Short mmCIF file of C-alpha atoms (C1' of nucleotides) in Angstrom, two decimals:
data_model
loop_
_atom_site.label_atom_id
_atom_site.label_comp_id
_atom_site.label_asym_id
_atom_site.label_seq_id
_atom_site.Cartn_x
_atom_site.Cartn_y
_atom_site.Cartn_z
CA UNK A 1 -7.63 -5.12 -13.90
CA UNK A 2 -4.82 -3.93 -15.53
CA UNK A 3 -4.37 -0.28 -14.10
CA UNK A 4 -2.85 0.77 -17.27
CA UNK A 5 -6.53 0.06 -18.88
CA UNK A 6 -8.44 1.55 -15.77
CA UNK A 7 -9.79 4.86 -15.43
CA UNK A 8 -8.43 6.13 -12.21
CA UNK A 9 -7.80 9.81 -12.18
CA UNK A 10 -6.11 10.12 -8.92
CA UNK A 11 -4.77 13.57 -7.58
CA UNK A 12 -1.87 14.32 -5.82
CA UNK A 13 -3.69 17.59 -4.49
CA UNK A 14 -7.27 17.47 -3.40
CA UNK A 15 -9.53 20.34 -4.59
CA UNK A 16 -9.71 23.25 -2.51
CA UNK A 17 -13.40 22.97 -1.87
CA UNK A 18 -13.05 19.42 -0.14
CA UNK A 19 -12.76 20.04 3.56
CA UNK A 20 -13.17 16.75 5.31
CA UNK A 21 -10.77 13.90 4.92
CA UNK A 22 -13.37 11.58 3.29
CA UNK A 23 -14.52 13.93 0.69
CA UNK A 24 -10.55 14.82 -0.06
CA UNK A 25 -9.64 11.13 -0.16
CA UNK A 26 -12.54 10.25 -2.36
CA UNK A 27 -11.51 12.86 -4.72
CA UNK A 28 -7.87 12.19 -4.58
CA UNK A 29 -8.56 8.48 -5.17
CA UNK A 30 -10.78 9.03 -8.10
CA UNK A 31 -13.85 7.86 -6.92
CA UNK A 32 -16.25 10.69 -7.51
CA UNK A 33 -16.36 13.45 -9.49
CA UNK A 34 -19.12 16.26 -8.54
CA UNK A 35 -21.35 17.46 -11.28
CA UNK A 36 -23.36 19.98 -9.48
CA UNK A 37 -23.96 21.00 -5.87
CA UNK A 38 -24.31 17.81 -4.03
CA UNK A 39 -24.51 15.74 -7.11
CA UNK A 40 -21.80 12.99 -8.26
CA UNK A 41 -20.96 10.68 -10.62
CA UNK A 42 -19.25 7.58 -9.21
CA UNK A 43 -16.01 6.96 -11.30
CA UNK A 44 -15.09 3.11 -11.63
CA UNK A 45 -13.18 2.73 -8.33
CA UNK A 46 -15.91 4.36 -6.28
CA UNK A 47 -18.76 2.58 -7.99
CA UNK A 48 -16.92 -0.68 -7.31
CA UNK A 49 -16.90 0.32 -3.54
CA UNK A 50 -20.60 1.28 -3.69
CA UNK A 51 -21.78 -1.96 -5.18
CA UNK A 52 -19.95 -4.10 -2.52
CA UNK A 53 -21.57 -1.97 0.31
CA UNK A 54 -24.93 -2.42 -1.73
CA UNK A 55 -24.43 -6.35 -1.76
CA UNK A 56 -23.72 -6.59 1.88
CA UNK A 57 -26.84 -4.48 2.93
CA UNK A 58 -28.94 -6.85 0.47
CA UNK A 59 -27.55 -9.80 1.77
CA UNK A 60 -28.44 -8.88 5.58
CA UNK A 61 -31.76 -7.63 4.22
CA UNK A 62 -32.52 -10.82 2.68
CA UNK A 63 -31.32 -12.91 5.48
CA UNK A 64 -33.89 -10.82 7.92
CA UNK A 65 -36.78 -12.32 5.36
CA UNK A 66 -37.00 -8.56 3.51
CA UNK A 67 -38.20 -8.71 -0.08
CA UNK A 68 -36.46 -6.78 -2.73
CA UNK A 69 -38.17 -5.16 -5.35
CA UNK A 70 -37.59 -1.72 -7.21
CA UNK A 71 -39.71 1.39 -7.46
CA UNK A 72 -39.11 4.54 -9.87
CA UNK A 73 -37.30 7.55 -8.85
CA UNK A 74 -40.10 9.76 -10.12
CA UNK A 75 -43.12 9.65 -8.65
CA UNK A 76 -46.29 11.42 -8.94
CA UNK A 77 -47.88 14.08 -6.97
CA UNK A 78 -51.25 12.47 -6.42
CA UNK A 79 -50.00 9.67 -4.33
CA UNK A 80 -48.38 12.46 -1.84
CA UNK A 81 -51.53 14.20 -1.59
CA UNK A 82 -53.27 11.01 -0.12
CA UNK A 83 -50.93 11.18 2.75
CA UNK A 84 -50.65 14.88 2.83
CA UNK A 85 -47.09 15.21 2.49
CA UNK A 86 -47.14 16.87 -0.92
CA UNK A 87 -47.41 20.08 0.71
CA UNK A 88 -46.14 19.37 3.96
CA UNK A 89 -42.73 18.31 2.70
CA UNK A 90 -41.64 21.77 1.50
CA UNK A 91 -38.75 22.84 -0.41
CA UNK A 92 -36.79 19.94 -0.09
CA UNK A 93 -38.72 17.79 -2.64
CA UNK A 94 -37.70 18.15 -6.26
CA UNK A 95 -40.71 19.10 -8.10
CA UNK A 96 -41.02 18.67 -11.76
CA UNK A 97 -43.84 18.63 -14.40
CA UNK A 98 -44.12 16.38 -17.43
CA UNK A 99 -44.98 17.40 -20.93
CA UNK A 100 -48.91 17.05 -20.00
CA UNK A 101 -47.94 19.48 -17.12
CA UNK A 102 -48.68 16.90 -14.72
CA UNK A 103 -47.25 17.20 -11.35
CA UNK A 104 -44.27 14.82 -10.71
CA UNK A 105 -41.47 14.61 -8.12
CA UNK A 106 -38.38 12.95 -7.66
CA UNK A 107 -38.68 10.85 -4.67
CA UNK A 108 -37.31 11.86 -1.59
CA UNK A 109 -38.33 8.66 0.31
CA UNK A 110 -41.11 6.13 -0.75
CA UNK A 111 -43.51 5.50 1.81
CA UNK A 112 -46.40 6.37 -0.31
CA UNK A 113 -45.50 4.30 -3.08
CA UNK A 114 -44.80 1.18 -1.39
CA UNK A 115 -48.16 1.79 0.79
CA UNK A 116 -50.06 2.12 -2.61
CA UNK A 117 -48.28 -1.10 -3.85
CA UNK A 118 -49.18 -2.90 -0.77
CA UNK A 119 -52.68 -1.91 -0.85
CA UNK A 120 -53.14 -2.98 -4.37
CA UNK A 121 -52.16 -6.50 -3.91
CA UNK A 122 -52.53 -7.45 -0.27
CA UNK A 123 -55.74 -8.08 1.52
CA UNK A 124 -55.23 -10.73 4.10
CA UNK A 125 -53.29 -10.93 7.61
CA UNK A 126 -52.26 -14.26 6.26
CA UNK A 127 -49.85 -12.42 3.94
CA UNK A 128 -48.19 -10.77 7.00
CA UNK A 129 -45.68 -9.94 8.01
CA UNK A 130 -44.01 -8.47 5.23
CA UNK A 131 -41.22 -6.54 4.42
CA UNK A 132 -40.62 -4.97 1.12
CA UNK A 133 -37.24 -2.81 0.44
CA UNK A 134 -35.19 -1.45 -2.63
CA UNK A 135 -32.06 0.39 -3.14
CA UNK A 136 -32.63 3.30 -5.11
CA UNK A 137 -31.45 6.93 -5.76
CA UNK A 138 -33.32 9.62 -3.88
CA UNK A 139 -33.30 13.04 -4.48
CA UNK A 140 -33.50 15.66 -1.43
CA UNK A 141 -32.98 19.44 -2.25
CA UNK A 142 -30.80 20.00 0.66
CA UNK A 143 -30.52 23.78 1.83
CA UNK A 144 -26.83 22.93 2.13
CA UNK A 145 -25.37 20.14 0.55
CA UNK A 146 -21.76 19.43 1.88
CA UNK A 147 -19.11 17.21 2.77
CA UNK A 148 -19.27 15.31 -0.48
CA UNK A 149 -21.14 12.23 -0.45
CA UNK A 150 -21.77 12.52 3.14
CA UNK A 151 -24.61 15.03 2.58
CA UNK A 152 -25.51 15.11 -1.01
CA UNK A 153 -28.51 16.12 -2.71
CA UNK A 154 -28.93 12.74 -4.64
CA UNK A 155 -27.84 9.54 -2.60
CA UNK A 156 -28.42 6.00 -2.95
CA UNK A 157 -30.78 4.61 -0.10
CA UNK A 158 -31.71 1.38 0.79
CA UNK A 159 -35.29 1.76 2.28
CA UNK A 160 -37.30 -1.21 3.83
CA UNK A 161 -41.05 -0.95 4.66
CA UNK A 162 -42.72 -3.18 7.13
CA UNK A 163 -46.35 -4.35 7.27
CA UNK A 164 -47.97 -6.06 10.22
CA UNK A 165 -51.38 -6.60 11.37
CA UNK A 166 -50.89 -4.99 15.09
CA UNK A 167 -48.13 -3.37 16.90
CA UNK A 168 -46.66 -6.31 18.55
CA UNK A 169 -45.79 -7.96 15.26
CA UNK A 170 -44.70 -4.42 13.92
CA UNK A 171 -42.69 -4.38 16.83
CA UNK A 172 -40.94 -7.98 15.77
CA UNK A 173 -40.48 -6.68 12.25
CA UNK A 174 -38.80 -3.51 13.81
CA UNK A 175 -36.47 -5.95 15.82
CA UNK A 176 -35.70 -7.74 12.67
CA UNK A 177 -34.39 -4.81 10.98
CA UNK A 178 -32.48 -3.66 14.21
CA UNK A 179 -30.56 -6.97 14.11
CA UNK A 180 -29.87 -6.59 10.45
CA UNK A 181 -28.49 -3.20 10.79
CA UNK A 182 -26.35 -4.36 13.65
CA UNK A 183 -24.95 -7.37 11.45
CA UNK A 184 -24.69 -5.05 8.21
CA UNK A 185 -22.66 -2.44 9.83
CA UNK A 186 -20.11 -5.00 11.71
CA UNK A 187 -19.68 -6.58 8.47
CA UNK A 188 -18.78 -3.20 6.66
CA UNK A 189 -16.28 -2.90 9.31
CA UNK A 190 -17.90 -0.46 11.33
CA UNK A 191 -18.87 -0.06 15.28
CA UNK A 192 -22.47 1.02 15.26
CA UNK A 193 -24.37 1.76 18.21
CA UNK A 194 -28.07 2.45 18.20
CA UNK A 195 -29.16 5.40 19.59
CA UNK A 196 -32.66 6.67 20.42
CA UNK A 197 -33.77 9.23 17.82
CA UNK A 198 -36.23 12.01 17.29
CA UNK A 199 -38.54 10.75 14.44
CA UNK A 200 -38.61 14.00 12.41
CA UNK A 201 -40.80 14.59 9.68
CA UNK A 202 -41.53 10.85 8.87
CA UNK A 203 -43.39 10.50 12.45
CA UNK A 204 -44.02 7.63 14.62
CA UNK A 205 -43.09 7.16 18.26
CA UNK A 206 -40.31 4.22 18.11
CA UNK A 207 -37.08 5.21 16.36
CA UNK A 208 -33.36 4.40 16.67
CA UNK A 209 -30.36 5.91 14.62
CA UNK A 210 -27.40 3.91 14.23
CA UNK A 211 -24.32 5.88 14.64
CA UNK A 212 -20.69 5.21 14.03
CA UNK A 213 -18.18 7.11 15.81
CA UNK A 214 -15.86 9.31 14.06
CA UNK A 215 -14.10 12.40 15.26
CA UNK A 216 -15.40 14.21 11.96
CA UNK A 217 -19.16 13.11 12.74
CA UNK A 218 -21.98 15.67 12.01
CA UNK A 219 -23.58 14.95 15.27
CA UNK A 220 -22.59 14.93 19.18
CA UNK A 221 -23.73 11.61 20.67
CA UNK A 222 -23.62 10.51 24.38
CA UNK A 223 -23.54 6.87 25.31
CA UNK A 224 -22.09 4.06 27.57
CA UNK A 225 -18.98 2.98 26.69
CA UNK A 226 -19.67 -0.85 26.89
CA UNK A 227 -21.29 -0.67 23.59
CA UNK A 228 -18.01 -0.65 21.94
CA UNK A 229 -17.68 -4.35 23.07
CA UNK A 230 -20.96 -5.71 22.62
CA UNK A 231 -21.10 -8.87 20.51
CA UNK A 232 -22.87 -8.73 17.00
CA UNK A 233 -25.50 -11.28 16.63
CA UNK A 234 -24.41 -14.10 14.38
CA UNK A 235 -25.59 -15.12 11.24
CA UNK A 236 -27.41 -18.00 12.17
CA UNK A 237 -29.81 -15.88 14.43
CA UNK A 238 -33.28 -16.65 14.10
CA UNK A 239 -35.10 -13.88 12.75
CA UNK A 240 -38.31 -15.75 13.39
CA UNK A 241 -37.87 -16.02 17.09
CA UNK A 242 -39.83 -13.15 18.62
CA UNK A 243 -38.65 -13.66 22.05
CA UNK A 244 -35.03 -13.99 20.86
CA UNK A 245 -34.70 -11.22 18.69
CA UNK A 246 -36.65 -9.06 21.50
CA UNK A 247 -33.60 -10.14 23.83
CA UNK A 248 -31.08 -8.97 21.64
CA UNK A 249 -32.49 -5.75 21.13
CA UNK A 250 -33.30 -5.50 24.98
CA UNK A 251 -29.60 -5.82 25.40
CA UNK A 252 -28.63 -3.35 22.61
CA UNK A 253 -30.81 -0.44 24.37
CA UNK A 254 -30.13 -1.39 27.78
CA UNK A 255 -27.41 1.08 28.57
CA UNK A 256 -27.42 4.74 27.76
CA UNK A 257 -27.29 6.04 24.24
CA UNK A 258 -28.69 8.96 22.57
CA UNK A 259 -28.13 11.88 19.96
CA UNK A 260 -27.79 15.43 21.14
CA UNK A 261 -31.76 15.95 20.28
CA UNK A 262 -32.66 13.41 22.55
CA UNK A 263 -30.09 13.44 25.02
CA UNK A 264 -31.00 14.02 28.71
CA UNK A 265 -28.14 15.28 30.92
CA UNK A 266 -29.63 14.02 33.85
CA UNK A 267 -30.11 10.37 32.95
CA UNK A 268 -26.71 10.29 31.46
CA UNK A 269 -25.32 11.74 34.78
CA UNK A 270 -26.64 8.51 36.59
CA UNK A 271 -23.99 6.55 33.98
CA UNK A 272 -20.87 5.93 36.25
CA UNK A 273 -18.49 8.53 35.10
CA UNK A 274 -15.82 6.27 33.69
CA UNK A 275 -18.53 4.49 31.54
CA UNK A 276 -19.69 8.16 29.98
CA UNK A 277 -18.97 8.47 26.44
CA UNK A 278 -19.49 11.56 24.35
CA UNK A 279 -18.32 11.92 20.84
CA UNK A 280 -19.00 12.76 17.68
CA UNK A 281 -20.96 10.30 15.27
CA UNK A 282 -22.19 9.76 11.65
CA UNK A 283 -25.60 8.27 11.31
CA UNK A 284 -25.55 5.50 8.84
CA UNK A 285 -28.89 4.13 9.59
CA UNK A 286 -32.29 4.98 10.82
CA UNK A 287 -35.26 2.75 11.59
CA UNK A 288 -38.80 3.70 12.58
CA UNK A 289 -42.20 2.69 13.59
CA UNK A 290 -44.85 4.62 12.61
CA UNK A 291 -47.97 2.58 13.26
CA UNK A 292 -50.70 3.79 10.98
CA UNK A 293 -49.65 6.89 9.98
CA UNK A 294 -49.57 6.18 6.21
CA UNK A 295 -51.97 3.06 6.15
CA UNK A 296 -54.92 4.97 7.35
CA UNK A 297 -55.10 8.13 5.15
CA UNK A 298 -54.02 5.85 2.21
CA UNK A 299 -56.48 2.96 3.04
CA UNK A 300 -53.93 0.21 3.40
CA UNK A 301 -56.08 -2.23 5.17
CA UNK A 302 -56.17 -6.12 5.68
CA UNK A 303 -58.51 -8.76 6.90
CA UNK A 304 -58.03 -10.14 10.18
CA UNK A 305 -58.49 -13.77 11.59
CA UNK A 306 -61.92 -12.11 12.73
CA UNK A 307 -63.13 -10.90 9.49
CA UNK A 308 -62.51 -7.47 10.21
CA UNK A 309 -60.37 -5.06 8.14
CA UNK A 310 -57.78 -3.36 9.86
CA UNK A 311 -55.28 -0.54 8.93
CA UNK A 312 -51.83 -2.16 9.08
CA UNK A 313 -48.88 -1.17 11.12
CA UNK A 314 -45.94 0.15 9.51
CA UNK A 315 -42.34 0.80 9.99
CA UNK A 316 -39.54 2.10 7.82
CA UNK A 317 -35.93 1.37 7.59
CA UNK A 318 -33.11 3.35 5.71
CA UNK A 319 -29.59 3.00 4.91
CA UNK A 320 -27.61 5.18 2.63
CA UNK A 321 -24.87 3.07 0.98
CA UNK A 322 -23.40 6.22 -0.40
CA UNK A 323 -22.68 7.97 2.91
CA UNK A 324 -21.57 4.70 4.27
CA UNK A 325 -18.86 5.16 1.47
CA UNK A 326 -17.85 8.28 2.97
CA UNK A 327 -18.72 7.11 6.82
CA UNK A 328 -16.26 4.44 6.30
CA UNK A 329 -13.30 6.32 5.10
CA UNK A 330 -13.84 8.71 7.76
CA UNK A 331 -13.27 5.68 10.26
CA UNK A 332 -10.69 4.18 8.26
CA UNK A 333 -7.85 6.31 7.01
CA UNK A 334 -4.24 7.04 7.83
CA UNK A 335 -2.10 10.16 6.27
CA UNK A 336 -1.31 7.87 3.04
CA UNK A 337 -4.97 7.45 1.99
CA UNK A 338 -7.91 4.90 2.80
CA UNK A 339 -7.86 1.77 4.43
CA UNK A 340 -10.35 -0.31 3.30
CA UNK A 341 -12.08 -3.14 5.38
CA UNK A 342 -11.70 -5.97 3.06
CA UNK A 343 -15.18 -6.87 2.59
CA UNK A 344 -15.80 -3.55 0.46
CA UNK A 345 -12.51 -2.72 -0.79
CA UNK A 346 -12.57 -1.89 -4.53
CA UNK A 347 -9.96 -4.48 -5.20
CA UNK A 348 -8.96 -7.23 -2.75
CA UNK A 349 -5.34 -7.18 -4.07
CA UNK A 350 -3.01 -5.34 -5.89
CA UNK A 351 0.14 -6.47 -7.69
CA UNK A 352 2.92 -3.75 -8.19
CA UNK A 353 5.05 -4.25 -10.94
CA UNK A 354 8.46 -2.17 -9.81
CA UNK A 355 10.29 -2.75 -13.42
CA UNK A 356 7.79 -2.80 -16.19
CA UNK A 357 10.09 -4.02 -19.08
CA UNK A 358 11.98 -6.27 -17.19
CA UNK A 359 11.29 -9.67 -18.42
CA UNK A 360 11.41 -11.68 -15.16
CA UNK A 361 9.41 -9.00 -13.19
CA UNK A 362 6.75 -9.16 -15.98
CA UNK A 363 6.38 -12.83 -15.92
CA UNK A 364 6.28 -12.83 -12.24
CA UNK A 365 3.78 -10.06 -12.09
CA UNK A 366 1.63 -11.92 -15.08
CA UNK A 367 1.75 -15.20 -12.96
CA UNK A 368 0.77 -13.51 -9.96
CA UNK A 369 -1.95 -11.38 -11.39
CA UNK A 370 -3.53 -14.48 -13.44
CA UNK A 371 -3.58 -16.87 -10.49
CA UNK A 372 -5.22 -14.20 -8.18
CA UNK A 373 -7.98 -13.66 -10.70
CA UNK A 374 -8.24 -17.28 -11.19
CA UNK A 375 -8.75 -17.74 -7.51
CA UNK A 376 -11.53 -15.15 -7.76
CA UNK A 377 -9.76 -12.39 -6.02
CA UNK A 378 -10.26 -9.08 -7.25
CA UNK A 379 -6.87 -7.89 -8.19
CA UNK A 380 -5.55 -4.47 -9.65
CA UNK A 381 -2.36 -4.88 -11.50
CA UNK A 382 -0.23 -1.88 -11.51
CA UNK A 383 1.67 -2.39 -14.99
CA UNK A 384 2.13 1.26 -15.63
CA UNK A 385 5.19 2.34 -16.41
CA UNK A 386 5.90 4.38 -13.66
CA UNK A 387 8.34 4.62 -10.74
CA UNK A 388 7.73 2.74 -7.87
CA UNK A 389 7.44 5.36 -5.78
CA UNK A 390 4.23 6.35 -7.53
CA UNK A 391 3.21 2.76 -7.33
CA UNK A 392 3.36 2.76 -3.38
CA UNK A 393 1.39 5.88 -3.14
CA UNK A 394 -1.36 5.07 -5.40
CA UNK A 395 -1.91 1.68 -3.77
CA UNK A 396 -1.90 3.23 -0.47
CA UNK A 397 -4.27 6.17 -1.52
CA UNK A 398 -6.79 3.94 -3.00
CA UNK A 399 -6.34 1.57 0.26
CA UNK A 400 -5.97 -2.02 -1.47
CA UNK A 401 -5.87 -4.54 1.51
CA UNK A 402 -3.18 -6.91 0.12
CA UNK A 403 -0.26 -5.48 -1.72
CA UNK A 404 2.27 -7.69 -3.77
CA UNK A 405 5.29 -5.71 -4.51
CA UNK A 406 7.33 -7.38 -7.38
CA UNK A 407 10.85 -6.18 -8.39
CA UNK A 408 14.04 -7.39 -9.66
CA UNK A 409 15.74 -7.03 -6.27
CA UNK A 410 13.39 -9.55 -4.67
CA UNK A 411 12.78 -11.57 -7.42
CA UNK A 412 16.60 -12.18 -7.61
CA UNK A 413 16.10 -14.25 -4.54
CA UNK A 414 12.97 -15.92 -5.77
CA UNK A 415 10.74 -13.53 -3.32
CA UNK A 416 8.15 -10.93 -3.64
CA UNK A 417 7.03 -8.53 -0.92
CA UNK A 418 3.51 -8.99 0.70
CA UNK A 419 2.13 -5.77 2.27
CA UNK A 420 -1.01 -5.31 4.21
CA UNK A 421 -2.29 -2.19 3.93
CA UNK A 422 -3.88 -1.64 7.25
CA UNK A 423 -0.80 -2.47 9.33
CA UNK A 424 1.77 -1.92 7.06
CA UNK A 425 3.18 -5.01 7.71
CA UNK A 426 5.56 -6.19 4.86
CA UNK A 427 7.47 -9.80 4.62
CA UNK A 428 9.22 -11.45 1.79
CA UNK A 429 7.95 -14.70 0.58
CA UNK A 430 7.91 -16.69 -2.43
CA UNK A 431 5.13 -15.67 -5.28
CA UNK A 432 3.49 -18.91 -4.39
CA UNK A 433 3.20 -18.21 -0.91
CA UNK A 434 1.91 -14.54 -1.59
CA UNK A 435 -0.83 -15.86 -3.87
CA UNK A 436 -1.94 -18.67 -1.01
CA UNK A 437 -1.95 -16.18 1.59
CA UNK A 438 -4.07 -13.81 -0.08
CA UNK A 439 -6.52 -16.45 -1.37
CA UNK A 440 -6.84 -17.29 2.44
"C1'" C B 1 -32.70 30.93 4.80
"C1'" G B 2 -29.12 34.62 7.51
"C1'" G B 3 -23.61 35.40 7.33
"C1'" A B 4 -18.53 34.99 4.70
"C1'" G B 5 -15.78 33.95 0.47
"C1'" C B 6 -14.17 31.95 -4.30
"C1'" G B 7 -14.54 31.27 -10.17
"C1'" U B 8 -7.50 32.46 -14.44
"C1'" A B 9 -5.23 24.74 -18.53
"C1'" G B 10 -7.31 18.43 -15.79
"C1'" C B 11 -5.78 19.61 -10.13
"C1'" G B 12 -3.15 23.57 -7.00
"C1'" C B 13 -2.02 28.55 -7.34
"C1'" A B 14 0.24 33.77 -8.78
"C1'" G B 15 -1.43 37.97 -11.78
"C1'" C B 16 -6.28 41.77 -10.26
"C1'" C B 17 -5.72 46.80 -5.35
"C1'" C B 18 -2.62 50.52 -9.33
"C1'" G B 19 -5.65 48.56 -16.94
"C1'" G B 20 -0.85 48.47 -21.34
"C1'" U B 21 4.33 42.63 -24.38
"C1'" U B 22 2.31 36.72 -26.96
"C1'" A B 23 -1.61 35.50 -19.46
"C1'" G B 24 2.47 32.66 -15.71
"C1'" C B 25 4.25 29.02 -12.09
"C1'" G B 26 4.06 23.82 -9.78
"C1'" C B 27 1.87 19.06 -10.54
"C1'" A B 28 -0.54 16.27 -14.48
"C1'" C B 29 -0.20 15.37 -20.13
"C1'" U B 30 2.66 14.25 -25.23
"C1'" A B 31 7.83 12.84 -27.31
"C1'" G B 32 12.91 11.52 -26.29
"C1'" U B 33 17.21 10.28 -23.22
"C1'" C B 34 19.16 9.01 -18.37
"C1'" U B 35 17.04 6.53 -14.31
"C1'" G B 36 14.44 2.76 -11.08
"C1'" G B 37 12.30 -0.19 -4.13
"C1'" G B 38 8.36 5.42 -1.35
"C1'" G B 39 5.56 10.48 -6.03
"C1'" G B 40 13.54 11.08 -10.06
"C1'" A B 41 16.18 14.34 -13.51
"C1'" C B 42 17.03 16.80 -18.00
"C1'" U B 43 15.41 18.53 -23.14
"C1'" A B 44 11.61 19.42 -26.32
"C1'" G B 45 6.30 20.35 -26.68
"C1'" G B 46 0.67 20.52 -26.44
"C1'" G B 47 -3.22 22.52 -23.71
"C1'" G B 48 -6.68 29.15 -21.92
"C1'" U B 49 -13.89 32.10 -24.86
"C1'" C B 50 -9.05 34.57 -17.49
"C1'" G B 51 -17.48 31.70 -15.55
"C1'" G B 52 -21.02 34.46 -18.73
"C1'" A B 53 -23.21 38.80 -20.75
"C1'" G B 54 -23.26 44.12 -21.00
"C1'" G B 55 -20.63 48.66 -19.97
"C1'" U B 56 -16.29 52.19 -19.25
"C1'" U B 57 -11.59 52.77 -22.14
"C1'" C B 58 -7.26 53.94 -27.63
"C1'" A B 59 -6.47 49.30 -24.73
"C1'" A B 60 -10.03 45.29 -19.48
"C1'" A B 61 -7.88 38.88 -16.47
"C1'" U B 62 -7.24 43.51 -14.01
"C1'" C B 63 -12.28 48.97 -13.43
"C1'" C B 64 -18.23 49.12 -13.05
"C1'" U B 65 -23.15 46.70 -13.58
"C1'" C B 66 -25.93 42.36 -13.94
"C1'" U B 67 -25.91 37.33 -14.02
"C1'" C B 68 -24.41 32.16 -13.48
"C1'" G B 69 -21.68 28.40 -10.54
"C1'" C B 70 -19.47 26.35 -6.43
"C1'" U B 71 -17.42 26.47 -1.40
"C1'" C B 72 -17.35 27.57 3.97
"C1'" C B 73 -19.81 28.87 9.07
"C1'" G B 74 -24.85 29.28 11.18
"C1'" A B 75 -30.14 27.27 11.42
"C1'" C B 76 -32.31 22.44 9.06
"C1'" C B 77 -31.71 17.07 7.86
"C1'" A B 78 -30.72 9.76 5.38
#
RNA sequence: CGGAGCGUAGCGCAGCCCGGUUAGCGCACUAGUCUGGGGGACUAGGGGUCGGAGGUUCAAAUCCUCUCGCUCCGACCA
């Protein structure tokens, strides 16, 4: 992408209302635009990041055996009356009515709807286990939206729902998501720690929050320091192996880890003092097992091998990709701006033309840009007629991992400068070497 | 939902208390010249229903009333 043809409304100063670093940087980098309290447009740069995160979440869901579908944002109140949540959910649910005065709502979550889909088509235990998920916009009319997309009213959520014949099966389904989440967050460049969590209004009796540590986190968390060094399950993990998955989950839940709501000071005191860690954390995922809470009132049953109908055991599993954008920035930035992990950077590389209009520089940049694009590298070519300082500042602000700095001085010696955003390392290399290094 | 604030150009702000030229500054934007490796300089420009409505007054960004929007702290939450 040529920057001169892109929409990148970057700002030197952040708007006054933005307090936390991720919100400030997202506004300065021209990633989002607030349209209303807690409601945002995703501008081109931000949308690229959001989609890359979504893609990784999707890959890991699919790897675990979950099946993607897409449910609507607008739901009928009728479904929610079946589960009893239409009245129970309270003011956070945005209730609307259509032209026939029918009561509708903008979905804050989808347990009811997925249960309805399941009960309509699945009748036999032979079709289980099943895990259905979608990635769709949700709306929760938060009393107090804040921190940009970290706590917004409209947000993107990956929500998965598992269906099993019995509790043991449901436990395996839960473990699949547990492992998939560990892998997902690791691929996003985050160290996540699963913590025992309160189940809240969704209900149920087995739940973990996946927390990443960041000084600006919303909640206080307590855990054993060793979690930071745990190995993440590999890509070839066998998700069908009950014992194998249980062993992974057992290990990842063997040490103390709890959010403040579930914190047990007495138990924490049992952790050797140097291993105790209390920190701020951001919740990036939440998984629940809730048994027959929805299947019972809504009549989601399958026939078992013995010919008897049983209510299915369910779980639900959420990740907020839009919140993750902010969470990753909280965990990865410096004074100059965002430092994107390569996997989700809006562009993997930037080519900085320091002297637009200089024939040799233009030619070298053009070659590099075409070469990178041809090799499948998402590249942002800064071909604006700006001074070098502005280009450096922009590239650092928006966090492009690889930056190729091309100017007459270097080219006189046949060299360009290759810079890594994360470390600040730079070296003079030939354009061909630069291309080779970035393509990897 | 309790408490505290803020709305003046795309962004950051001054002006308001104490009403009175054509509403001002920095950045950004347009044109030009010089520049050219970490947000450069000069010259000339463009852009404003001062959130909205009503009121007081000879006169309102400024005073009064109502209203809309937004932010922060707390309680609550993916």
